C-alpha positions as a Markdown table, in Angstrom:
| # | Residue | x | y | z |
|---|---|---|---|---|
| 1 | Met | 76.4 | 89.1 | 107.1 |
| 2 | Val | 78.3 | 87.6 | 105.7 |
| 3 | Gly | 76.0 | 86.1 | 103.4 |
| 4 | Gly | 74.8 | 89.2 | 102.4 |
| 5 | Ala | 78.3 | 90.7 | 101.7 |
| 6 | Phe | 79.3 | 87.3 | 99.7 |
| 7 | Lys | 76.3 | 87.8 | 97.0 |
| 8 | Thr | 76.8 | 91.1 | 96.7 |
| 9 | Val | 80.6 | 90.7 | 96.3 |
| 10 | Ala | 79.1 | 87.7 | 93.9 |
| 11 | Asp | 76.8 | 90.1 | 91.8 |
| 12 | Ile | 79.3 | 92.4 | 91.1 |
| 13 | Leu | 81.1 | 89.7 | 90.1 |
| 14 | Pro | 80.8 | 88.4 | 86.0 |
| 15 | Phe | 80.7 | 84.7 | 87.4 |
| 16 | Ser | 77.4 | 84.6 | 88.2 |
| 17 | His | 75.9 | 86.4 | 85.7 |
| 18 | Ala | 77.2 | 84.2 | 83.3 |
| 19 | Val | 75.8 | 81.4 | 85.9 |
| 20 | Asn | 72.7 | 82.7 | 85.4 |
| 21 | Ala | 73.0 | 83.4 | 81.6 |
| 22 | Ala | 73.6 | 79.5 | 81.6 |
| 23 | Arg | 71.1 | 78.7 | 83.2 |
| 24 | Ala | 68.6 | 80.5 | 81.3 |
| 25 | Ala | 69.7 | 79.8 | 77.8 |
| 26 | Ala | 69.2 | 75.9 | 79.1 |
| 27 | Ala | 65.7 | 76.2 | 80.0 |
| 28 | Gly | 65.3 | 78.0 | 77.4 |
| 29 | Asp | 64.0 | 81.3 | 78.2 |
| 30 | Tyr | 66.3 | 83.7 | 75.7 |
| 31 | Ala | 64.5 | 87.0 | 76.4 |
| 32 | Ala | 66.0 | 86.4 | 80.3 |
| 33 | Ile | 70.3 | 86.1 | 79.0 |
| 34 | Phe | 70.8 | 89.0 | 78.1 |
| 35 | Pro | 70.4 | 91.3 | 80.9 |
| 36 | Asp | 73.1 | 89.0 | 82.7 |
| 37 | Leu | 75.3 | 88.7 | 79.6 |
| 38 | Trp | 75.4 | 92.5 | 79.7 |
| 39 | Trp | 77.3 | 92.2 | 82.7 |
| 40 | Val | 79.6 | 89.7 | 80.9 |
| 41 | Ile | 80.1 | 92.0 | 78.1 |
| 42 | Gly | 80.3 | 94.6 | 80.2 |
| 43 | Tyr | 83.9 | 92.8 | 81.9 |
| 44 | Ala | 84.8 | 91.8 | 78.7 |
| 45 | Val | 85.2 | 95.1 | 77.4 |
| 46 | Val | 86.9 | 97.1 | 80.1 |
| 47 | Leu | 89.5 | 93.7 | 80.3 |
| 48 | Leu | 89.8 | 94.2 | 76.4 |
| 49 | Ala | 90.6 | 98.2 | 76.9 |
| 50 | Thr | 92.7 | 97.6 | 80.2 |
| 51 | Ala | 94.8 | 94.5 | 77.7 |
| 52 | Ile | 95.5 | 96.9 | 75.0 |
| 53 | Ser | 96.0 | 100.2 | 77.4 |
| 54 | Val | 98.7 | 98.0 | 79.0 |
| 55 | Phe | 100.5 | 96.3 | 76.3 |
| 56 | Ala | 100.7 | 100.3 | 74.1 |
| 57 | Ile | 102.3 | 101.3 | 77.4 |
| 58 | Arg | 104.7 | 98.6 | 77.9 |
| 59 | Leu | 105.6 | 99.1 | 73.7 |
| 60 | Lys | 106.1 | 102.4 | 74.3 |
| 61 | Lys | 108.8 | 102.1 | 77.1 |
| 62 | Asn | 110.9 | 99.0 | 74.7 |
């Protein structure tokens, strides 16, 4: 039960996808990189948008 929950949480976060993409790159299987890489890119875009929004809000308050 705990292992299944841990795997679900790990699959939601970008680290496991980054590791899978790195493994595929190291193995030379470049077609297998992109499904996992899209997760990492998606997280980066969301975090960048959040950071810009927070910065803009804080800038307006000062």
